[in-house]
Amino acid sequence: MLFLSIITISIVTKSKDDTSQGSNMAAFVTLATNDSYARGAMVLGKSLRNHNTSRKLVALIGPQMSDPCQSALKKIYDDVRMVDVLDSGDAAHLAMMKRPDLGVTFTKLHCWTLTHYSKCVFMDADTLVLSNIDELFDREELSAAPDPGWPDCFNSGVFVFRPSMETYGKLLQYCTEHGSFDGGDQGVLNGFFGNWATADISKHLPFIYNLSSIAIYTYLPAFKHYTFDPKSKQIAGDVHEASTHPTFLLEWWTLYSSAVVPMLQDMYGDQPFHSGCVEDGSLSSHAQALQPQMSSEERKEKWEQGQADYMGMDSFDNIKRKLDTFLK
Ligand SMILES: *[C@@H]1O[C@H](CO)[C@@H](O)[C@H](O)[C@H]1NC(C)=O
Ligand SMILES: *[C@@H]1O[C@H](CO)[C@@H](O)[C@H](O)[C@H]1NC(C)=O
Ligand SMILES: CC(=O)N[C@H]1CO[C@H](CO)[C@@H](O)[C@@H]1O
């Protein structure tokens, strides 16, 4: 199992030479329906920029978003677009009247209308990039990583797609007629792109895109349950819940507090806002600090469950070094 995991990493590194043409026609796309998701989108955008992506960054936003958050997003993203399905009066509005339960899903499907980009990579606002992932643009629609819970389904948190009004129309129709087997966009997309599991293995992003050197960590529950001390770089909160990916959580908070909070402070001016960071530099005494330390036994176990500590002892460089010695 350990061996198999390493092989998937080598496949990732092989496609490093970027052959996709017209990089200005390609974009990372995210969706932020409210201010919480906007903060996630800001961290995601910053993480993509920090890793020197050559692609455009596009954020679709919802009408409830506050002005300061919109302004901050516009500093990071090339293109920030309001999507108000309720107000659109078009096919999406009609679809939504039939299936009001799928509101946010219809908003997400809007990314197919971004037709002045030829190819896009959608990333949920609660994801974080830990290295350059522009190589994803070498893949075709619909490429995505398997969902760990349902291996025959893909996880719709990150996927490669081609904007097209034709596909958009078909998706709306599919959504209206069939609904979603899980009540959200993952069900709709897996239904529509139903041959993903069997048709073309190149559309299967290596599993590593879900937990990885490269990827992607869901922070939103984290944002609710922790506070962060930027000075000591410590997180306080429900340690048990965080213990699956403590290093990613720390990475998220570090980027958020250093790059996003100062920008939000500018945008909010005199208006108060809650950053989630501890301001006096001390964590409350009963709070436990998170220490991402594991014994080698525990690490091995995590590896075998597909949960390597990619940022720390199992970081990409370490894994690659091991792989290089192995191949020599
Ligand atoms: C934003 O939306 C999410 C999911 O719908 C919700 O959990 C969260 O509380 C919302 N945040 C705000 C500030 O409205
Ligand atoms: C991104 O580019 C800058 C300037 O060219 C460089 O200093 C930096 O090391 C690069 N970052 C990464 C992660 O490659
Ligand atoms: C974004 C994403 O794909 N997240 C999934 C990664 O894997 C864990 C389980 O290991 C899932 O719970 C996440 O939903």
mmCIF file of C-alpha atoms and ligand atoms in Angstrom:
data_model
loop_
_atom_site.group_PDB
_atom_site.id
_atom_site.type_symbol
_atom_site.label_atom_id
_atom_site.label_comp_id
_atom_site.label_asym_id
_atom_site.label_seq_id
_atom_site.Cartn_x
_atom_site.Cartn_y
_atom_site.Cartn_z
ATOM 1 C CA MET A 1 0.000 0.000 0.000
ATOM 2 C CA LEU A 2 2.861 2.297 0.841
ATOM 3 C CA PHE A 3 4.412 1.416 -2.489
ATOM 4 C CA LEU A 4 1.233 2.148 -4.443
ATOM 5 C CA SER A 5 0.939 5.570 -2.866
ATOM 6 C CA ILE A 6 4.442 6.445 -3.983
ATOM 7 C CA ILE A 7 3.696 5.420 -7.550
ATOM 8 C CA THR A 8 0.777 7.814 -7.800
ATOM 9 C CA ILE A 9 3.104 10.602 -6.764
ATOM 10 C CA SER A 10 5.548 9.750 -9.515
ATOM 11 C CA ILE A 11 2.762 10.051 -12.077
ATOM 12 C CA VAL A 12 2.074 13.525 -10.825
ATOM 13 C CA THR A 13 5.663 14.661 -11.183
ATOM 14 C CA LYS A 14 6.018 13.266 -14.718
ATOM 15 C CA SER A 15 3.547 15.636 -16.275
ATOM 16 C CA LYS A 16 5.400 18.666 -14.899
ATOM 17 C CA ASP A 17 6.409 20.029 -18.330
ATOM 18 C CA ASP A 18 3.425 22.119 -19.153
ATOM 19 C CA THR A 19 2.277 21.656 -22.704
ATOM 20 C CA SER A 20 -1.143 23.263 -22.562
ATOM 21 C CA GLN A 21 -1.383 26.250 -24.856
ATOM 22 C CA GLY A 22 -2.945 29.681 -24.401
ATOM 23 C CA SER A 23 -2.477 29.974 -20.676
ATOM 24 C CA ASN A 24 -4.406 33.248 -20.578
ATOM 25 C CA MET A 25 -7.422 31.277 -21.731
ATOM 26 C CA ALA A 26 -7.252 29.034 -18.739
ATOM 27 C CA ALA A 27 -8.475 29.875 -15.261
ATOM 28 C CA PHE A 28 -8.878 28.575 -11.764
ATOM 29 C CA VAL A 29 -12.479 29.146 -10.690
ATOM 30 C CA THR A 30 -13.978 29.200 -7.236
ATOM 31 C CA LEU A 31 -17.357 29.987 -5.737
ATOM 32 C CA ALA A 32 -17.995 32.079 -2.619
ATOM 33 C CA THR A 33 -21.634 32.506 -1.693
ATOM 34 C CA ASN A 34 -21.092 34.441 1.554
ATOM 35 C CA ASP A 35 -18.445 36.118 3.717
ATOM 36 C CA SER A 36 -17.212 32.890 5.328
ATOM 37 C CA TYR A 37 -16.559 31.316 1.971
ATOM 38 C CA ALA A 38 -15.052 34.594 0.766
ATOM 39 C CA ARG A 39 -12.295 34.220 3.379
ATOM 40 C CA GLY A 40 -11.660 30.714 2.159
ATOM 41 C CA ALA A 41 -11.527 31.953 -1.422
ATOM 42 C CA MET A 42 -9.012 34.643 -0.402
ATOM 43 C CA VAL A 43 -6.699 32.071 1.164
ATOM 44 C CA LEU A 44 -7.106 29.785 -1.847
ATOM 45 C CA GLY A 45 -6.333 32.659 -4.247
ATOM 46 C CA LYS A 46 -3.290 33.670 -2.209
ATOM 47 C CA SER A 47 -2.039 30.091 -2.125
ATOM 48 C CA LEU A 48 -2.363 29.830 -5.926
ATOM 49 C CA ARG A 49 -0.517 33.151 -6.380
ATOM 50 C CA ASN A 50 2.183 32.196 -3.879
ATOM 51 C CA HIS A 51 2.887 29.131 -5.980
ATOM 52 C CA ASN A 52 3.197 31.295 -9.081
ATOM 53 C CA THR A 53 0.302 30.025 -11.120
ATOM 54 C CA SER A 54 0.365 31.369 -14.670
ATOM 55 C CA ARG A 55 -3.414 31.035 -14.996
ATOM 56 C CA LYS A 56 -6.174 33.563 -14.346
ATOM 57 C CA LEU A 57 -8.136 33.471 -11.102
ATOM 58 C CA VAL A 58 -11.926 33.791 -11.261
ATOM 59 C CA ALA A 59 -14.309 34.019 -8.304
ATOM 60 C CA LEU A 60 -18.064 33.614 -8.648
ATOM 61 C CA ILE A 61 -19.757 35.359 -5.744
ATOM 62 C CA GLY A 62 -23.241 35.456 -4.279
ATOM 63 C CA PRO A 63 -25.360 38.566 -3.746
ATOM 64 C CA GLN A 64 -25.135 38.384 0.081
ATOM 65 C CA MET A 65 -21.435 39.121 0.111
ATOM 66 C CA SER A 66 -20.406 42.279 1.958
ATOM 67 C CA ASP A 67 -18.593 45.093 0.156
ATOM 68 C CA PRO A 68 -15.319 44.752 2.105
ATOM 69 C CA CYS A 69 -15.132 41.064 1.191
ATOM 70 C CA GLN A 70 -15.877 41.821 -2.450
ATOM 71 C CA SER A 71 -13.120 44.451 -2.485
ATOM 72 C CA ALA A 72 -10.597 42.086 -0.922
ATOM 73 C CA LEU A 73 -11.466 39.347 -3.410
ATOM 74 C CA LYS A 74 -10.944 41.785 -6.277
ATOM 75 C CA LYS A 75 -7.391 42.418 -5.051
ATOM 76 C CA ILE A 76 -6.539 38.747 -5.335
ATOM 77 C CA TYR A 77 -8.676 37.529 -8.244
ATOM 78 C CA ASP A 78 -8.464 38.725 -11.867
ATOM 79 C CA ASP A 79 -12.166 38.365 -12.383
ATOM 80 C CA VAL A 80 -14.903 38.549 -9.703
ATOM 81 C CA ARG A 81 -18.429 37.926 -10.956
ATOM 82 C CA MET A 82 -21.732 38.143 -9.191
ATOM 83 C CA VAL A 83 -24.036 35.188 -9.786
ATOM 84 C CA ASP A 84 -27.626 35.647 -8.698
ATOM 85 C CA VAL A 85 -29.553 32.688 -9.967
ATOM 86 C CA LEU A 86 -32.752 33.879 -8.275
ATOM 87 C CA ASP A 87 -32.594 37.110 -10.187
ATOM 88 C CA SER A 88 -31.419 35.805 -13.514
ATOM 89 C CA GLY A 89 -34.789 35.135 -15.169
ATOM 90 C CA ASP A 90 -33.147 32.525 -17.401
ATOM 91 C CA ALA A 91 -33.083 28.753 -17.645
ATOM 92 C CA ALA A 92 -31.214 28.530 -14.343
ATOM 93 C CA HIS A 93 -33.963 30.483 -12.600
ATOM 94 C CA LEU A 94 -36.608 28.211 -14.075
ATOM 95 C CA ALA A 95 -34.633 25.152 -13.018
ATOM 96 C CA MET A 96 -34.298 26.527 -9.522
ATOM 97 C CA MET A 97 -38.033 27.155 -9.210
ATOM 98 C CA LYS A 98 -38.549 23.469 -9.928
ATOM 99 C CA ARG A 99 -35.756 22.346 -7.588
ATOM 100 C CA PRO A 100 -35.350 25.011 -4.874
ATOM 101 C CA ASP A 101 -33.468 22.439 -2.789
ATOM 102 C CA LEU A 102 -30.551 22.641 -5.214
ATOM 103 C CA GLY A 103 -29.916 26.392 -4.951
ATOM 104 C CA VAL A 104 -26.171 26.427 -4.327
ATOM 105 C CA THR A 105 -25.710 23.627 -6.842
ATOM 106 C CA PHE A 106 -27.248 25.753 -9.601
ATOM 107 C CA THR A 107 -24.906 28.558 -8.622
ATOM 108 C CA LYS A 108 -21.902 26.240 -8.905
ATOM 109 C CA LEU A 109 -23.027 24.984 -12.322
ATOM 110 C CA HIS A 110 -22.736 28.592 -13.467
ATOM 111 C CA CYS A 111 -19.011 28.034 -13.905
ATOM 112 C CA TRP A 112 -19.812 26.349 -17.236
ATOM 113 C CA THR A 113 -20.932 29.743 -18.573
ATOM 114 C CA LEU A 114 -17.397 31.213 -18.336
ATOM 115 C CA THR A 115 -16.957 30.673 -22.066
ATOM 116 C CA HIS A 116 -14.173 33.127 -22.700
ATOM 117 C CA TYR A 117 -11.934 30.684 -20.913
ATOM 118 C CA SER A 118 -11.254 27.536 -22.865
ATOM 119 C CA LYS A 119 -10.394 25.356 -19.903
ATOM 120 C CA CYS A 120 -10.857 25.771 -16.166
ATOM 121 C CA VAL A 121 -10.087 24.064 -12.900
ATOM 122 C CA PHE A 122 -12.836 24.479 -10.341
ATOM 123 C CA MET A 123 -11.755 24.495 -6.693
ATOM 124 C CA ASP A 124 -14.065 24.740 -3.710
ATOM 125 C CA ALA A 125 -13.434 27.801 -1.551
ATOM 126 C CA ASP A 126 -12.456 25.563 1.346
ATOM 127 C CA THR A 127 -9.414 24.171 -0.426
ATOM 128 C CA LEU A 128 -5.791 25.182 -0.102
ATOM 129 C CA VAL A 129 -2.976 24.715 -2.600
ATOM 130 C CA LEU A 130 0.407 23.647 -1.258
ATOM 131 C CA SER A 131 2.388 23.666 -4.505
ATOM 132 C CA ASN A 132 1.964 24.717 -8.139
ATOM 133 C CA ILE A 133 -0.811 22.641 -9.712
ATOM 134 C CA ASP A 134 -0.942 24.220 -13.195
ATOM 135 C CA GLU A 135 -0.299 20.761 -14.654
ATOM 136 C CA LEU A 136 -3.979 20.063 -13.991
ATOM 137 C CA PHE A 137 -4.731 22.052 -17.158
ATOM 138 C CA ASP A 138 -3.189 19.216 -19.191
ATOM 139 C CA ARG A 139 -6.231 17.140 -18.261
ATOM 140 C CA GLU A 140 -9.595 17.035 -19.972
ATOM 141 C CA GLU A 141 -13.199 17.493 -18.815
ATOM 142 C CA LEU A 142 -14.241 15.974 -16.534
ATOM 143 C CA SER A 143 -11.153 15.119 -14.501
ATOM 144 C CA ALA A 144 -11.435 14.795 -10.742
ATOM 145 C CA ALA A 145 -10.109 12.756 -7.838
ATOM 146 C CA PRO A 146 -11.960 9.769 -6.437
ATOM 147 C CA ASP A 147 -13.995 10.448 -3.347
ATOM 148 C CA PRO A 148 -12.463 8.512 -0.467
ATOM 149 C CA GLY A 149 -15.910 7.563 0.827
ATOM 150 C CA TRP A 150 -17.305 6.438 -2.530
ATOM 151 C CA PRO A 151 -14.439 5.305 -4.792
ATOM 152 C CA ASP A 152 -16.670 5.011 -7.884
ATOM 153 C CA CYS A 153 -17.632 8.653 -7.502
ATOM 154 C CA PHE A 154 -15.414 11.637 -7.952
ATOM 155 C CA ASN A 155 -15.085 14.353 -5.346
ATOM 156 C CA SER A 156 -16.509 17.572 -6.761
ATOM 157 C CA GLY A 157 -14.293 19.808 -4.620
ATOM 158 C CA VAL A 158 -11.730 20.048 -7.431
ATOM 159 C CA PHE A 159 -12.336 19.254 -11.111
ATOM 160 C CA VAL A 160 -11.163 20.140 -14.613
ATOM 161 C CA PHE A 161 -13.869 21.332 -17.021
ATOM 162 C CA ARG A 162 -14.487 23.144 -20.328
ATOM 163 C CA PRO A 163 -16.934 26.047 -20.164
ATOM 164 C CA SER A 164 -19.693 25.571 -22.738
ATOM 165 C CA MET A 165 -23.234 26.919 -22.956
ATOM 166 C CA GLU A 166 -24.295 23.624 -24.461
ATOM 167 C CA THR A 167 -22.973 21.614 -21.521
ATOM 168 C CA TYR A 168 -24.441 24.177 -19.133
ATOM 169 C CA GLY A 169 -27.902 23.753 -20.660
ATOM 170 C CA LYS A 170 -27.639 19.982 -20.462
ATOM 171 C CA LEU A 171 -26.501 20.147 -16.857
ATOM 172 C CA LEU A 172 -29.464 22.337 -15.892
ATOM 173 C CA GLN A 173 -31.800 19.967 -17.647
ATOM 174 C CA TYR A 174 -30.222 16.946 -15.997
ATOM 175 C CA CYS A 175 -30.410 18.616 -12.621
ATOM 176 C CA THR A 176 -34.071 19.512 -13.029
ATOM 177 C CA GLU A 177 -35.071 16.063 -14.254
ATOM 178 C CA HIS A 178 -32.960 13.853 -12.036
ATOM 179 C CA GLY A 179 -32.087 15.987 -9.020
ATOM 180 C CA SER A 180 -29.066 14.969 -7.010
ATOM 181 C CA PHE A 181 -28.549 11.627 -5.309
ATOM 182 C CA ASP A 182 -26.713 13.315 -2.437
ATOM 183 C CA GLY A 183 -28.667 16.562 -2.415
ATOM 184 C CA GLY A 184 -25.718 18.644 -3.653
ATOM 185 C CA ASP A 185 -23.487 19.322 -6.620
ATOM 186 C CA GLN A 186 -21.402 16.169 -6.161
ATOM 187 C CA GLY A 187 -24.471 14.030 -6.833
ATOM 188 C CA VAL A 188 -25.536 16.053 -9.868
ATOM 189 C CA LEU A 189 -22.076 16.068 -11.436
ATOM 190 C CA ASN A 190 -21.508 12.371 -10.792
ATOM 191 C CA GLY A 191 -24.878 11.614 -12.349
ATOM 192 C CA PHE A 192 -24.222 13.749 -15.401
ATOM 193 C CA PHE A 193 -20.618 12.603 -15.896
ATOM 194 C CA GLY A 194 -21.729 9.095 -14.962
ATOM 195 C CA ASN A 195 -19.065 7.258 -16.981
ATOM 196 C CA TRP A 196 -16.198 8.898 -15.091
ATOM 197 C CA ALA A 197 -15.391 5.757 -13.098
ATOM 198 C CA THR A 198 -15.005 3.516 -16.132
ATOM 199 C CA ALA A 199 -14.436 5.504 -19.327
ATOM 200 C CA ASP A 200 -11.002 7.133 -19.217
ATOM 201 C CA ILE A 201 -8.460 6.581 -16.489
ATOM 202 C CA SER A 202 -6.579 9.778 -17.430
ATOM 203 C CA LYS A 203 -9.533 11.663 -15.980
ATOM 204 C CA HIS A 204 -8.837 10.196 -12.586
ATOM 205 C CA LEU A 205 -6.667 12.640 -10.728
ATOM 206 C CA PRO A 206 -4.301 10.757 -8.475
ATOM 207 C CA PHE A 207 -5.743 10.245 -5.044
ATOM 208 C CA ILE A 208 -2.975 12.494 -3.788
ATOM 209 C CA TYR A 209 -4.873 15.528 -5.050
ATOM 210 C CA ASN A 210 -7.173 15.046 -2.164
ATOM 211 C CA LEU A 211 -4.821 14.997 0.718
ATOM 212 C CA SER A 212 -1.637 15.983 -0.500
ATOM 213 C CA SER A 213 1.502 17.852 -1.040
ATOM 214 C CA ILE A 214 -0.450 19.584 -3.620
ATOM 215 C CA ALA A 215 -3.800 19.896 -2.268
ATOM 216 C CA ILE A 216 -6.498 20.591 -0.562
ATOM 217 C CA TYR A 217 -7.778 20.741 2.866
ATOM 218 C CA THR A 218 -11.243 21.523 4.055
ATOM 219 C CA TYR A 219 -10.993 24.305 6.568
ATOM 220 C CA LEU A 220 -14.519 25.558 7.114
ATOM 221 C CA PRO A 221 -15.358 23.495 10.169
ATOM 222 C CA ALA A 222 -11.918 24.525 11.372
ATOM 223 C CA PHE A 223 -12.726 28.162 11.016
ATOM 224 C CA LYS A 224 -15.657 27.744 13.329
ATOM 225 C CA HIS A 225 -13.969 25.730 16.022
ATOM 226 C CA TYR A 226 -10.521 27.204 16.446
ATOM 227 C CA THR A 227 -8.700 30.374 17.169
ATOM 228 C CA PHE A 228 -5.220 31.054 15.953
ATOM 229 C CA ASP A 229 -2.342 32.886 17.593
ATOM 230 C CA PRO A 230 -0.252 34.411 14.808
ATOM 231 C CA LYS A 231 2.701 35.104 17.124
ATOM 232 C CA SER A 232 3.195 31.633 18.482
ATOM 233 C CA LYS A 233 1.710 30.019 15.340
ATOM 234 C CA GLN A 234 -0.533 27.901 17.493
ATOM 235 C CA ILE A 235 -4.087 26.808 17.040
ATOM 236 C CA ALA A 236 -6.382 26.374 19.970
ATOM 237 C CA GLY A 237 -9.627 24.475 19.910
ATOM 238 C CA ASP A 238 -11.006 21.001 19.528
ATOM 239 C CA VAL A 239 -7.795 19.065 19.054
ATOM 240 C CA HIS A 240 -9.557 15.799 18.445
ATOM 241 C CA GLU A 241 -11.377 17.114 15.409
ATOM 242 C CA ALA A 242 -8.270 18.716 13.969
ATOM 243 C CA SER A 243 -5.962 15.792 14.456
ATOM 244 C CA THR A 244 -6.461 14.346 10.974
ATOM 245 C CA HIS A 245 -4.564 17.100 9.180
ATOM 246 C CA PRO A 246 -3.034 19.406 11.782
ATOM 247 C CA THR A 247 -0.325 20.627 9.443
ATOM 248 C CA PHE A 248 -2.757 21.728 6.747
ATOM 249 C CA LEU A 249 -4.846 23.495 9.321
ATOM 250 C CA LEU A 250 -1.782 25.367 10.513
ATOM 251 C CA GLU A 251 -0.836 26.214 6.926
ATOM 252 C CA TRP A 252 -4.330 27.599 6.311
ATOM 253 C CA TRP A 253 -4.292 29.782 9.420
ATOM 254 C CA THR A 254 -0.763 31.017 8.799
ATOM 255 C CA LEU A 255 -1.627 32.201 5.308
ATOM 256 C CA TYR A 256 -4.962 33.605 6.454
ATOM 257 C CA SER A 257 -3.490 35.614 9.322
ATOM 258 C CA SER A 258 -0.447 36.888 7.418
ATOM 259 C CA ALA A 259 -1.907 37.665 3.998
ATOM 260 C CA VAL A 260 -5.679 37.921 4.280
ATOM 261 C CA VAL A 261 -6.398 39.506 7.673
ATOM 262 C CA PRO A 262 -4.308 42.663 6.944
ATOM 263 C CA MET A 263 -6.162 43.091 3.658
ATOM 264 C CA LEU A 264 -9.528 42.684 5.363
ATOM 265 C CA GLN A 265 -8.479 45.194 8.022
ATOM 266 C CA ASP A 266 -7.854 47.726 5.246
ATOM 267 C CA MET A 267 -11.169 47.015 3.582
ATOM 268 C CA TYR A 268 -13.210 47.150 6.789
ATOM 269 C CA GLY A 269 -11.517 50.357 7.934
ATOM 270 C CA ASP A 270 -13.285 51.461 11.122
ATOM 271 C CA GLN A 271 -15.989 48.807 10.935
ATOM 272 C CA PRO A 272 -15.367 45.943 13.329
ATOM 273 C CA PHE A 273 -14.880 42.461 11.985
ATOM 274 C CA HIS A 274 -14.103 39.116 13.536
ATOM 275 C CA SER A 275 -10.851 37.692 12.201
ATOM 276 C CA GLY A 276 -10.795 34.511 14.284
ATOM 277 C CA CYS A 277 -7.227 35.285 15.365
ATOM 278 C CA VAL A 278 -6.167 35.872 18.944
ATOM 279 C CA GLU A 279 -5.116 39.496 19.163
ATOM 280 C CA ASP A 280 -3.331 39.760 22.491
ATOM 281 C CA GLY A 281 -0.884 37.020 21.585
ATOM 282 C CA SER A 282 -1.892 34.525 24.249
ATOM 283 C CA LEU A 283 -4.117 31.514 24.014
ATOM 284 C CA SER A 284 -6.507 30.884 26.842
ATOM 285 C CA SER A 285 -4.943 28.598 29.409
ATOM 286 C CA HIS A 286 -7.341 25.688 29.046
ATOM 287 C CA ALA A 287 -6.883 25.607 25.279
ATOM 288 C CA GLN A 288 -4.577 22.921 24.024
ATOM 289 C CA ALA A 289 -2.050 23.753 21.360
ATOM 290 C CA LEU A 290 -1.911 21.505 18.354
ATOM 291 C CA GLN A 291 1.342 19.711 17.842
ATOM 292 C CA PRO A 292 1.533 17.663 14.664
ATOM 293 C CA GLN A 293 3.711 14.936 16.129
ATOM 294 C CA MET A 294 3.288 11.259 15.500
ATOM 295 C CA SER A 295 5.252 8.119 16.196
ATOM 296 C CA SER A 296 6.589 6.255 13.169
ATOM 297 C CA GLU A 297 4.009 3.541 13.784
ATOM 298 C CA GLU A 298 1.211 6.066 13.660
ATOM 299 C CA ARG A 299 2.695 7.620 10.537
ATOM 300 C CA LYS A 300 2.845 4.283 8.799
ATOM 301 C CA GLU A 301 -0.764 3.639 9.704
ATOM 302 C CA LYS A 302 -1.798 7.022 8.332
ATOM 303 C CA TRP A 303 0.088 6.342 5.111
ATOM 304 C CA GLU A 304 -1.753 3.089 4.683
ATOM 305 C CA GLN A 305 -5.040 4.885 5.181
ATOM 306 C CA GLY A 306 -3.979 7.416 2.568
ATOM 307 C CA GLN A 307 -3.451 10.154 5.128
ATOM 308 C CA ALA A 308 0.235 10.910 4.933
ATOM 309 C CA ASP A 309 1.628 13.914 6.734
ATOM 310 C CA TYR A 310 2.612 15.533 3.467
ATOM 311 C CA MET A 311 3.754 18.791 4.964
ATOM 312 C CA GLY A 312 5.964 17.373 7.636
ATOM 313 C CA MET A 313 7.921 14.170 7.736
ATOM 314 C CA ASP A 314 6.193 12.814 4.637
ATOM 315 C CA SER A 315 6.479 16.076 2.707
ATOM 316 C CA PHE A 316 6.722 16.048 -1.056
ATOM 317 C CA ASP A 317 10.483 16.590 -1.057
ATOM 318 C CA ASN A 318 11.017 13.773 1.402
ATOM 319 C CA ILE A 319 8.835 11.436 -0.584
ATOM 320 C CA LYS A 320 10.513 12.386 -3.848
ATOM 321 C CA ARG A 321 13.959 11.876 -2.323
ATOM 322 C CA LYS A 322 12.912 8.438 -1.194
ATOM 323 C CA LEU A 323 11.503 7.661 -4.607
ATOM 324 C CA ASP A 324 14.708 8.833 -6.327
ATOM 325 C CA THR A 325 16.892 6.572 -4.185
ATOM 326 C CA PHE A 326 14.444 3.774 -4.798
ATOM 327 C CA LEU A 327 14.670 4.142 -8.589
ATOM 328 C CA LYS A 328 18.496 4.343 -8.680
HETATM 329 C C1 LIG B 1 -21.984 30.781 4.789
HETATM 330 O O1 LIG B 1 -22.602 29.620 4.289
HETATM 331 C C2 LIG B 1 -22.288 28.420 4.964
HETATM 332 C C3 LIG B 1 -22.927 27.248 4.240
HETATM 333 O O2 LIG B 1 -24.147 27.557 3.694
HETATM 334 C C4 LIG B 1 -22.718 28.528 6.418
HETATM 335 O O3 LIG B 1 -22.346 27.366 7.119
HETATM 336 C C5 LIG B 1 -22.058 29.740 7.049
HETATM 337 O O4 LIG B 1 -22.475 29.915 8.375
HETATM 338 C C6 LIG B 1 -22.370 31.005 6.236
HETATM 339 N N1 LIG B 1 -21.617 32.119 6.802
HETATM 340 C C7 LIG B 1 -22.134 33.347 6.940
HETATM 341 C C8 LIG B 1 -21.234 34.377 7.505
HETATM 342 O O5 LIG B 1 -23.270 33.591 6.602
HETATM 343 C C1 LIG B 2 7.574 32.539 -7.454
HETATM 344 O O1 LIG B 2 8.250 33.526 -8.219
HETATM 345 C C2 LIG B 2 9.048 34.380 -7.441
HETATM 346 C C3 LIG B 2 9.563 35.511 -8.334
HETATM 347 O O2 LIG B 2 9.843 35.049 -9.626
HETATM 348 C C4 LIG B 2 10.168 33.577 -6.789
HETATM 349 O O3 LIG B 2 10.979 34.404 -6.002
HETATM 350 C C5 LIG B 2 9.521 32.501 -5.905
HETATM 351 O O4 LIG B 2 10.516 31.666 -5.333
HETATM 352 C C6 LIG B 2 8.541 31.639 -6.687
HETATM 353 N N1 LIG B 2 7.820 30.794 -5.768
HETATM 354 C C7 LIG B 2 7.701 29.479 -5.905
HETATM 355 C C8 LIG B 2 6.941 28.763 -4.848
HETATM 356 O O5 LIG B 2 8.181 28.861 -6.855
HETATM 357 C C1 LIG B 3 -11.632 18.199 -1.045
HETATM 358 C C2 LIG B 3 -11.656 16.738 -0.773
HETATM 359 O O1 LIG B 3 -11.550 15.974 -1.685
HETATM 360 N N1 LIG B 3 -11.810 16.372 0.501
HETATM 361 C C3 LIG B 3 -11.895 14.984 0.946
HETATM 362 C C4 LIG B 3 -10.515 14.407 1.210
HETATM 363 O O2 LIG B 3 -10.567 13.190 1.892
HETATM 364 C C5 LIG B 3 -11.298 13.193 3.117
HETATM 365 C C6 LIG B 3 -11.188 11.816 3.740
HETATM 366 O O3 LIG B 3 -9.862 11.421 3.855
HETATM 367 C C7 LIG B 3 -12.731 13.592 2.851
HETATM 368 O O4 LIG B 3 -13.445 13.611 4.046
HETATM 369 C C8 LIG B 3 -12.746 14.950 2.206
HETATM 370 O O5 LIG B 3 -14.053 15.310 1.878
#
